[in-house]
Amino acid sequence: MKKIIVAIDGYSSSGKSTMARELARRIGYVYVDSGAMYRAVTLYAIRHGMAGGGKIDRDALVAALPGISVTFEPAGADGVQHTLLNGEDVEREIREMQVSSHVSPVAEIAEVRERLVRLQQEAGEAKGIVMDGRDIGTTVFPDAEMKVFVEASPEVRARRRLRELEQKGAEANYEEVLENIRTRDHIDTTRAVSPLRKAADAHVLDNGRLTPAEQMEWLQNLYNTISNE
Ligand code: CDP
């Protein structure tokens, strides 16, 4: 079996992170949640008064970029990999609605993308990695051996995200979550720099129809086939 790069892209809340994390665990690969990196930069911007009320101070954020580091701590007792912003564990905070509301405009900034894409490519140099996001199979790893594009309707995704937020004890309502998903879909697919789109050689997974167990079986089978080629 050869070591490969697995790129999983898809719309917001399509369940790709859960799927990607579980696949990495099963096959002993490193897992990188690229969305968490954009979220961490967004949290930095919010904390430093560069983002708020839906507005981003682009110039200030670009100037601050060299002083922003985003790293990961391997999964601990809770089985979850934690995101560190300048060494501080921000895993919980980056999932809150305030960050979700500002992350897509931050992810539109070319300099932010350039810096994070470089870090993502470095993480994949040794292969043996599963990374999920919006542009992994198109921009970050265009030569990835295995590419998956996950689809599900906005309503299916909103229900899933609401459940996730409720489980974490965060406040949210269905309409607000659905609206956020639609807005992010729009920004993510229409932005100038590496918009969300399916790579020509990606395998499509419509996960609105599959149970989590069925999804994993589909993914594992695809991995087994590709890594044995
Ligand atoms: O909320 P969800 O888990 O679906 O999104 P995420 O993967 O945490 O990503 C949050 C946001 O970061 C997305 O809506 C995109 O705007 C941006 N993003 C991106 O532009 N490129 C990536 N490779 C990953 C995320």
PDB file of C-alpha atoms and ligand atoms in Angstrom:
ATOM      1  CA  MET A   1       0.000   0.000   0.000  1.00  0.00           C
ATOM      2  CA  LYS A   2       1.436   3.337  -0.966  1.00  0.00           C
ATOM      3  CA  LYS A   3       1.099   6.496   1.134  1.00  0.00           C
ATOM      4  CA  ILE A   4      -1.179   8.983  -0.539  1.00  0.00           C
ATOM      5  CA  ILE A   5      -2.843  12.359  -0.070  1.00  0.00           C
ATOM      6  CA  VAL A   6      -6.589  12.348   0.539  1.00  0.00           C
ATOM      7  CA  ALA A   7      -8.367  15.631  -0.267  1.00  0.00           C
ATOM      8  CA  ILE A   8     -11.972  16.027   0.898  1.00  0.00           C
ATOM      9  CA  ASP A   9     -13.819  19.138  -0.235  1.00  0.00           C
ATOM     10  CA  GLY A  10     -17.391  20.241   0.049  1.00  0.00           C
ATOM     11  CA  TYR A  11     -19.926  22.751   1.217  1.00  0.00           C
ATOM     12  CA  SER A  12     -20.244  24.062   4.725  1.00  0.00           C
ATOM     13  CA  SER A  13     -21.524  21.502   7.256  1.00  0.00           C
ATOM     14  CA  SER A  14     -21.599  18.674   4.744  1.00  0.00           C
ATOM     15  CA  GLY A  15     -20.110  16.337   7.319  1.00  0.00           C
ATOM     16  CA  LYS A  16     -16.729  16.249   5.642  1.00  0.00           C
ATOM     17  CA  SER A  17     -14.697  16.931   8.803  1.00  0.00           C
ATOM     18  CA  THR A  18     -16.228  14.032  10.720  1.00  0.00           C
ATOM     19  CA  MET A  19     -15.684  11.762   7.756  1.00  0.00           C
ATOM     20  CA  ALA A  20     -12.129  12.934   7.123  1.00  0.00           C
ATOM     21  CA  ARG A  21     -11.147  12.616  10.781  1.00  0.00           C
ATOM     22  CA  GLU A  22     -12.561   9.103  11.027  1.00  0.00           C
ATOM     23  CA  LEU A  23     -10.840   7.962   7.830  1.00  0.00           C
ATOM     24  CA  ALA A  24      -7.500   9.341   9.066  1.00  0.00           C
ATOM     25  CA  ARG A  25      -7.929   7.514  12.376  1.00  0.00           C
ATOM     26  CA  ARG A  26      -8.705   4.215  10.658  1.00  0.00           C
ATOM     27  CA  ILE A  27      -5.802   4.313   8.227  1.00  0.00           C
ATOM     28  CA  GLY A  28      -3.294   5.914  10.600  1.00  0.00           C
ATOM     29  CA  TYR A  29      -2.916   9.153   8.620  1.00  0.00           C
ATOM     30  CA  VAL A  30      -2.497  12.711   9.882  1.00  0.00           C
ATOM     31  CA  TYR A  31      -5.728  14.721   9.722  1.00  0.00           C
ATOM     32  CA  VAL A  32      -5.764  18.453   8.973  1.00  0.00           C
ATOM     33  CA  ASP A  33      -8.952  20.518   9.213  1.00  0.00           C
ATOM     34  CA  SER A  34      -8.110  23.447   6.925  1.00  0.00           C
ATOM     35  CA  GLY A  35     -11.354  25.235   7.852  1.00  0.00           C
ATOM     36  CA  ALA A  36     -10.131  25.392  11.447  1.00  0.00           C
ATOM     37  CA  MET A  37      -7.137  27.378  10.212  1.00  0.00           C
ATOM     38  CA  TYR A  38      -9.382  29.984   8.538  1.00  0.00           C
ATOM     39  CA  ARG A  39     -11.510  30.033  11.666  1.00  0.00           C
ATOM     40  CA  ALA A  40      -8.480  30.634  13.913  1.00  0.00           C
ATOM     41  CA  VAL A  41      -7.338  33.586  11.790  1.00  0.00           C
ATOM     42  CA  THR A  42     -10.909  34.932  11.972  1.00  0.00           C
ATOM     43  CA  LEU A  43     -10.945  34.613  15.752  1.00  0.00           C
ATOM     44  CA  TYR A  44      -7.691  36.565  15.870  1.00  0.00           C
ATOM     45  CA  ALA A  45      -9.274  39.304  13.763  1.00  0.00           C
ATOM     46  CA  ILE A  46     -12.358  39.470  16.002  1.00  0.00           C
ATOM     47  CA  ARG A  47     -10.287  39.627  19.180  1.00  0.00           C
ATOM     48  CA  HIS A  48      -8.143  42.421  17.796  1.00  0.00           C
ATOM     49  CA  GLY A  49     -11.059  44.542  16.619  1.00  0.00           C
ATOM     50  CA  MET A  50     -10.400  43.813  12.930  1.00  0.00           C
ATOM     51  CA  ALA A  51     -13.671  41.986  12.377  1.00  0.00           C
ATOM     52  CA  GLY A  52     -17.160  42.735  13.634  1.00  0.00           C
ATOM     53  CA  GLY A  53     -20.660  43.462  12.423  1.00  0.00           C
ATOM     54  CA  GLY A  54     -19.892  41.538   9.245  1.00  0.00           C
ATOM     55  CA  LYS A  55     -17.017  43.889   8.350  1.00  0.00           C
ATOM     56  CA  ILE A  56     -13.320  43.060   8.086  1.00  0.00           C
ATOM     57  CA  ASP A  57     -10.404  45.488   8.333  1.00  0.00           C
ATOM     58  CA  ARG A  58      -8.517  43.786   5.544  1.00  0.00           C
ATOM     59  CA  ASP A  59      -5.357  45.906   5.642  1.00  0.00           C
ATOM     60  CA  ALA A  60      -4.916  45.537   9.398  1.00  0.00           C
ATOM     61  CA  LEU A  61      -5.378  41.776   9.173  1.00  0.00           C
ATOM     62  CA  VAL A  62      -2.922  41.396   6.301  1.00  0.00           C
ATOM     63  CA  ALA A  63      -0.362  43.437   8.259  1.00  0.00           C
ATOM     64  CA  ALA A  64      -0.889  41.226  11.320  1.00  0.00           C
ATOM     65  CA  LEU A  65      -0.536  37.922   9.410  1.00  0.00           C
ATOM     66  CA  PRO A  66       3.177  37.341  10.102  1.00  0.00           C
ATOM     67  CA  GLY A  67       2.383  37.330  13.829  1.00  0.00           C
ATOM     68  CA  ILE A  68      -0.412  34.774  13.582  1.00  0.00           C
ATOM     69  CA  SER A  69       0.468  31.122  13.981  1.00  0.00           C
ATOM     70  CA  VAL A  70      -2.007  28.282  13.648  1.00  0.00           C
ATOM     71  CA  THR A  71      -0.960  24.808  14.722  1.00  0.00           C
ATOM     72  CA  PHE A  72      -2.654  21.612  15.860  1.00  0.00           C
ATOM     73  CA  GLU A  73      -2.315  19.502  18.927  1.00  0.00           C
ATOM     74  CA  PRO A  74      -2.768  15.782  18.198  1.00  0.00           C
ATOM     75  CA  ALA A  75      -6.001  14.217  19.416  1.00  0.00           C
ATOM     76  CA  GLY A  76      -5.985  13.810  23.196  1.00  0.00           C
ATOM     77  CA  ALA A  77      -8.243  11.909  25.555  1.00  0.00           C
ATOM     78  CA  ASP A  78     -11.373  13.359  23.935  1.00  0.00           C
ATOM     79  CA  GLY A  79     -10.276  12.025  20.522  1.00  0.00           C
ATOM     80  CA  VAL A  80     -10.456  15.520  19.025  1.00  0.00           C
ATOM     81  CA  GLN A  81      -7.532  17.353  17.496  1.00  0.00           C
ATOM     82  CA  HIS A  82      -7.290  20.851  18.985  1.00  0.00           C
ATOM     83  CA  THR A  83      -6.512  24.007  17.058  1.00  0.00           C
ATOM     84  CA  LEU A  84      -3.973  26.370  18.602  1.00  0.00           C
ATOM     85  CA  LEU A  85      -3.837  30.086  17.852  1.00  0.00           C
ATOM     86  CA  ASN A  86      -0.426  31.419  18.816  1.00  0.00           C
ATOM     87  CA  GLY A  87      -0.155  28.453  21.180  1.00  0.00           C
ATOM     88  CA  GLU A  88      -3.563  28.909  22.828  1.00  0.00           C
ATOM     89  CA  ASP A  89      -6.189  26.188  22.538  1.00  0.00           C
ATOM     90  CA  VAL A  90      -9.115  27.828  20.720  1.00  0.00           C
ATOM     91  CA  GLU A  91     -10.881  24.669  19.523  1.00  0.00           C
ATOM     92  CA  ARG A  92     -14.153  25.542  21.242  1.00  0.00           C
ATOM     93  CA  GLU A  93     -14.226  29.231  20.434  1.00  0.00           C
ATOM     94  CA  ILE A  94     -13.572  28.859  16.705  1.00  0.00           C
ATOM     95  CA  ARG A  95     -16.793  26.838  16.305  1.00  0.00           C
ATOM     96  CA  GLU A  96     -19.031  29.598  17.671  1.00  0.00           C
ATOM     97  CA  MET A  97     -21.494  31.486  15.465  1.00  0.00           C
ATOM     98  CA  GLN A  98     -19.592  34.757  15.752  1.00  0.00           C
ATOM     99  CA  VAL A  99     -16.618  33.139  14.021  1.00  0.00           C
ATOM    100  CA  SER A 100     -18.859  31.358  11.475  1.00  0.00           C
ATOM    101  CA  SER A 101     -20.376  34.725  10.573  1.00  0.00           C
ATOM    102  CA  HIS A 102     -17.028  36.299   9.700  1.00  0.00           C
ATOM    103  CA  VAL A 103     -14.948  33.405   8.410  1.00  0.00           C
ATOM    104  CA  SER A 104     -15.951  33.447   4.739  1.00  0.00           C
ATOM    105  CA  PRO A 105     -15.042  37.121   4.160  1.00  0.00           C
ATOM    106  CA  VAL A 106     -11.712  36.474   5.912  1.00  0.00           C
ATOM    107  CA  ALA A 107     -11.134  33.419   3.702  1.00  0.00           C
ATOM    108  CA  GLU A 108     -11.656  35.609   0.636  1.00  0.00           C
ATOM    109  CA  ILE A 109      -8.505  37.614   1.357  1.00  0.00           C
ATOM    110  CA  ALA A 110      -5.766  36.481  -1.035  1.00  0.00           C
ATOM    111  CA  GLU A 111      -2.922  37.020   1.462  1.00  0.00           C
ATOM    112  CA  VAL A 112      -4.707  34.956   4.107  1.00  0.00           C
ATOM    113  CA  ARG A 113      -5.187  32.129   1.607  1.00  0.00           C
ATOM    114  CA  GLU A 114      -1.607  32.304   0.400  1.00  0.00           C
ATOM    115  CA  ARG A 115      -0.245  31.915   3.896  1.00  0.00           C
ATOM    116  CA  LEU A 116      -2.596  29.125   4.959  1.00  0.00           C
ATOM    117  CA  VAL A 117      -2.254  27.211   1.691  1.00  0.00           C
ATOM    118  CA  ARG A 118       1.529  27.245   2.130  1.00  0.00           C
ATOM    119  CA  LEU A 119       1.204  25.803   5.651  1.00  0.00           C
ATOM    120  CA  GLN A 120      -1.206  23.161   4.358  1.00  0.00           C
ATOM    121  CA  GLN A 121       1.159  22.142   1.560  1.00  0.00           C
ATOM    122  CA  GLU A 122       4.022  21.821   4.048  1.00  0.00           C
ATOM    123  CA  ALA A 123       1.857  19.556   6.213  1.00  0.00           C
ATOM    124  CA  GLY A 124       1.343  17.271   3.196  1.00  0.00           C
ATOM    125  CA  GLU A 125       4.958  17.025   2.065  1.00  0.00           C
ATOM    126  CA  ALA A 126       5.431  13.562   3.559  1.00  0.00           C
ATOM    127  CA  LYS A 127       1.999  12.377   2.288  1.00  0.00           C
ATOM    128  CA  GLY A 128      -0.023  10.089   4.566  1.00  0.00           C
ATOM    129  CA  ILE A 129      -2.458  12.931   5.183  1.00  0.00           C
ATOM    130  CA  VAL A 130      -6.202  13.512   5.015  1.00  0.00           C
ATOM    131  CA  MET A 131      -7.158  17.176   4.637  1.00  0.00           C
ATOM    132  CA  ASP A 132     -10.618  18.643   4.317  1.00  0.00           C
ATOM    133  CA  GLY A 133     -11.761  22.049   3.115  1.00  0.00           C
ATOM    134  CA  ARG A 134     -12.972  23.907   0.053  1.00  0.00           C
ATOM    135  CA  ASP A 135      -9.961  24.004  -2.296  1.00  0.00           C
ATOM    136  CA  ILE A 136      -7.851  21.048  -1.217  1.00  0.00           C
ATOM    137  CA  GLY A 137      -8.287  18.998  -4.410  1.00  0.00           C
ATOM    138  CA  THR A 138      -8.095  22.054  -6.663  1.00  0.00           C
ATOM    139  CA  THR A 139      -5.478  24.438  -5.227  1.00  0.00           C
ATOM    140  CA  VAL A 140      -3.697  22.941  -2.216  1.00  0.00           C
ATOM    141  CA  PHE A 141      -3.082  19.437  -3.601  1.00  0.00           C
ATOM    142  CA  PRO A 142      -4.109  19.372  -7.279  1.00  0.00           C
ATOM    143  CA  ASP A 143      -2.147  16.110  -7.621  1.00  0.00           C
ATOM    144  CA  ALA A 144      -3.758  14.353  -4.653  1.00  0.00           C
ATOM    145  CA  GLU A 145      -4.245  10.662  -5.434  1.00  0.00           C
ATOM    146  CA  MET A 146      -7.706  10.589  -3.847  1.00  0.00           C
ATOM    147  CA  LYS A 147     -10.194  13.446  -4.131  1.00  0.00           C
ATOM    148  CA  VAL A 148     -13.686  13.462  -2.728  1.00  0.00           C
ATOM    149  CA  PHE A 149     -16.353  16.119  -3.146  1.00  0.00           C
ATOM    150  CA  VAL A 150     -19.173  15.964  -0.608  1.00  0.00           C
ATOM    151  CA  GLU A 151     -22.644  17.231  -1.427  1.00  0.00           C
ATOM    152  CA  ALA A 152     -25.807  17.619   0.660  1.00  0.00           C
ATOM    153  CA  SER A 153     -28.735  20.061   0.547  1.00  0.00           C
ATOM    154  CA  PRO A 154     -28.571  23.279   2.635  1.00  0.00           C
ATOM    155  CA  GLU A 155     -31.475  22.031   4.787  1.00  0.00           C
ATOM    156  CA  VAL A 156     -29.794  18.721   5.578  1.00  0.00           C
ATOM    157  CA  ARG A 157     -26.624  20.605   6.439  1.00  0.00           C
ATOM    158  CA  ALA A 158     -28.408  23.179   8.607  1.00  0.00           C
ATOM    159  CA  ARG A 159     -30.112  20.470  10.659  1.00  0.00           C
ATOM    160  CA  ARG A 160     -26.801  18.732  11.128  1.00  0.00           C
ATOM    161  CA  ARG A 161     -25.007  21.915  12.185  1.00  0.00           C
ATOM    162  CA  LEU A 162     -27.790  22.859  14.606  1.00  0.00           C
ATOM    163  CA  ARG A 163     -27.574  19.471  16.285  1.00  0.00           C
ATOM    164  CA  GLU A 164     -23.803  19.877  16.556  1.00  0.00           C
ATOM    165  CA  LEU A 165     -24.100  23.343  18.129  1.00  0.00           C
ATOM    166  CA  GLU A 166     -26.784  22.155  20.554  1.00  0.00           C
ATOM    167  CA  GLN A 167     -24.651  19.217  21.610  1.00  0.00           C
ATOM    168  CA  LYS A 168     -21.862  21.633  22.407  1.00  0.00           C
ATOM    169  CA  GLY A 169     -24.265  23.753  24.458  1.00  0.00           C
ATOM    170  CA  ALA A 170     -24.009  26.728  22.084  1.00  0.00           C
ATOM    171  CA  GLU A 171     -27.025  28.888  21.329  1.00  0.00           C
ATOM    172  CA  ALA A 172     -28.421  28.849  17.794  1.00  0.00           C
ATOM    173  CA  ASN A 173     -31.678  28.527  15.902  1.00  0.00           C
ATOM    174  CA  TYR A 174     -32.452  26.723  12.660  1.00  0.00           C
ATOM    175  CA  GLU A 175     -33.223  29.825  10.572  1.00  0.00           C
ATOM    176  CA  GLU A 176     -30.020  31.562  11.635  1.00  0.00           C
ATOM    177  CA  VAL A 177     -27.913  28.491  10.903  1.00  0.00           C
ATOM    178  CA  LEU A 178     -29.570  27.930   7.498  1.00  0.00           C
ATOM    179  CA  GLU A 179     -29.043  31.568   6.565  1.00  0.00           C
ATOM    180  CA  ASN A 180     -25.373  31.364   7.563  1.00  0.00           C
ATOM    181  CA  ILE A 181     -24.902  28.234   5.460  1.00  0.00           C
ATOM    182  CA  ARG A 182     -26.513  29.834   2.406  1.00  0.00           C
ATOM    183  CA  THR A 183     -24.428  32.995   2.791  1.00  0.00           C
ATOM    184  CA  ARG A 184     -21.193  31.055   3.164  1.00  0.00           C
ATOM    185  CA  ASP A 185     -22.044  28.816   0.191  1.00  0.00           C
ATOM    186  CA  HIS A 186     -22.513  31.933  -1.889  1.00  0.00           C
ATOM    187  CA  ILE A 187     -19.268  33.615  -0.795  1.00  0.00           C
ATOM    188  CA  ASP A 188     -17.276  30.370  -0.994  1.00  0.00           C
ATOM    189  CA  THR A 189     -18.402  29.553  -4.540  1.00  0.00           C
ATOM    190  CA  THR A 190     -18.172  33.028  -6.035  1.00  0.00           C
ATOM    191  CA  ARG A 191     -14.950  34.437  -4.542  1.00  0.00           C
ATOM    192  CA  ALA A 192     -12.135  35.331  -6.916  1.00  0.00           C
ATOM    193  CA  VAL A 193      -9.365  33.332  -5.245  1.00  0.00           C
ATOM    194  CA  SER A 194      -9.741  29.524  -5.333  1.00  0.00           C
ATOM    195  CA  PRO A 195     -13.515  29.308  -5.089  1.00  0.00           C
ATOM    196  CA  LEU A 196     -15.195  26.142  -3.933  1.00  0.00           C
ATOM    197  CA  ARG A 197     -15.658  23.874  -6.931  1.00  0.00           C
ATOM    198  CA  LYS A 198     -15.439  20.210  -7.660  1.00  0.00           C
ATOM    199  CA  ALA A 199     -12.114  19.069  -9.115  1.00  0.00           C
ATOM    200  CA  ALA A 200     -12.619  17.299 -12.449  1.00  0.00           C
ATOM    201  CA  ASP A 201     -11.141  14.092 -11.036  1.00  0.00           C
ATOM    202  CA  ALA A 202     -13.023  14.139  -7.698  1.00  0.00           C
ATOM    203  CA  HIS A 203     -15.380  11.357  -6.620  1.00  0.00           C
ATOM    204  CA  VAL A 204     -18.760  12.773  -5.599  1.00  0.00           C
ATOM    205  CA  LEU A 205     -20.406  11.668  -2.379  1.00  0.00           C
ATOM    206  CA  ASP A 206     -24.007  12.784  -1.869  1.00  0.00           C
ATOM    207  CA  ASN A 207     -24.208  12.222   1.819  1.00  0.00           C
ATOM    208  CA  GLY A 208     -27.729  13.488   2.362  1.00  0.00           C
ATOM    209  CA  ARG A 209     -28.804   9.975   1.420  1.00  0.00           C
ATOM    210  CA  LEU A 210     -26.270   7.893   3.327  1.00  0.00           C
ATOM    211  CA  THR A 211     -25.980   6.946   6.978  1.00  0.00           C
ATOM    212  CA  PRO A 212     -22.646   7.737   8.663  1.00  0.00           C
ATOM    213  CA  ALA A 213     -21.736   4.029   8.522  1.00  0.00           C
ATOM    214  CA  GLU A 214     -22.506   3.851   4.795  1.00  0.00           C
ATOM    215  CA  GLN A 215     -20.422   6.958   4.138  1.00  0.00           C
ATOM    216  CA  MET A 216     -17.447   5.485   5.929  1.00  0.00           C
ATOM    217  CA  GLU A 217     -17.733   2.235   4.023  1.00  0.00           C
ATOM    218  CA  TRP A 218     -17.820   4.135   0.724  1.00  0.00           C
ATOM    219  CA  LEU A 219     -14.788   6.203   1.727  1.00  0.00           C
ATOM    220  CA  GLN A 220     -12.781   3.268   3.033  1.00  0.00           C
ATOM    221  CA  ASN A 221     -13.453   1.230  -0.115  1.00  0.00           C
ATOM    222  CA  LEU A 222     -12.343   4.096  -2.304  1.00  0.00           C
ATOM    223  CA  TYR A 223      -9.174   4.515  -0.242  1.00  0.00           C
ATOM    224  CA  ASN A 224      -8.398   0.781  -0.384  1.00  0.00           C
ATOM    225  CA  THR A 225      -8.802   0.758  -4.152  1.00  0.00           C
ATOM    226  CA  ILE A 226      -6.675   3.845  -4.787  1.00  0.00           C
ATOM    227  CA  SER A 227      -3.881   3.076  -2.347  1.00  0.00           C
ATOM    228  CA  ASN A 228      -3.477  -0.411  -3.842  1.00  0.00           C
ATOM    229  CA  GLU A 229      -3.251   0.763  -7.421  1.00  0.00           C
TER     230      GLU A 229
HETATM  231  O1  CDP B   1     -18.583  25.175   9.027  1.00  0.00           O
HETATM  232  P1  CDP B   1     -17.826  24.191   8.255  1.00  0.00           P
HETATM  233  O2  CDP B   1     -17.220  23.095   9.050  1.00  0.00           O
HETATM  234  O3  CDP B   1     -18.559  23.672   7.119  1.00  0.00           O
HETATM  235  O4  CDP B   1     -16.696  25.036   7.593  1.00  0.00           O
HETATM  236  P2  CDP B   1     -15.153  24.960   7.828  1.00  0.00           P
HETATM  237  O5  CDP B   1     -14.608  23.793   7.093  1.00  0.00           O
HETATM  238  O6  CDP B   1     -14.873  25.086   9.283  1.00  0.00           O
HETATM  239  O7  CDP B   1     -14.681  26.279   7.063  1.00  0.00           O
HETATM  240  C1  CDP B   1     -15.102  27.545   7.480  1.00  0.00           C
HETATM  241  C2  CDP B   1     -14.951  28.520   6.335  1.00  0.00           C
HETATM  242  O8  CDP B   1     -13.573  28.661   5.993  1.00  0.00           O
HETATM  243  C3  CDP B   1     -15.642  28.166   5.036  1.00  0.00           C
HETATM  244  O9  CDP B   1     -16.987  28.611   4.967  1.00  0.00           O
HETATM  245  C4  CDP B   1     -14.788  28.872   3.991  1.00  0.00           C
HETATM  246  O10 CDP B   1     -15.188  30.209   3.850  1.00  0.00           O
HETATM  247  C5  CDP B   1     -13.411  28.851   4.606  1.00  0.00           C
HETATM  248  N1  CDP B   1     -12.536  27.806   4.067  1.00  0.00           N
HETATM  249  C6  CDP B   1     -11.886  28.053   2.873  1.00  0.00           C
HETATM  250  O11 CDP B   1     -12.097  29.081   2.263  1.00  0.00           O
HETATM  251  N2  CDP B   1     -10.994  27.153   2.377  1.00  0.00           N
HETATM  252  C7  CDP B   1     -10.767  26.004   3.020  1.00  0.00           C
HETATM  253  N3  CDP B   1      -9.864  25.145   2.512  1.00  0.00           N
HETATM  254  C8  CDP B   1     -11.437  25.720   4.220  1.00  0.00           C
HETATM  255  C9  CDP B   1     -12.324  26.629   4.715  1.00  0.00           C
END
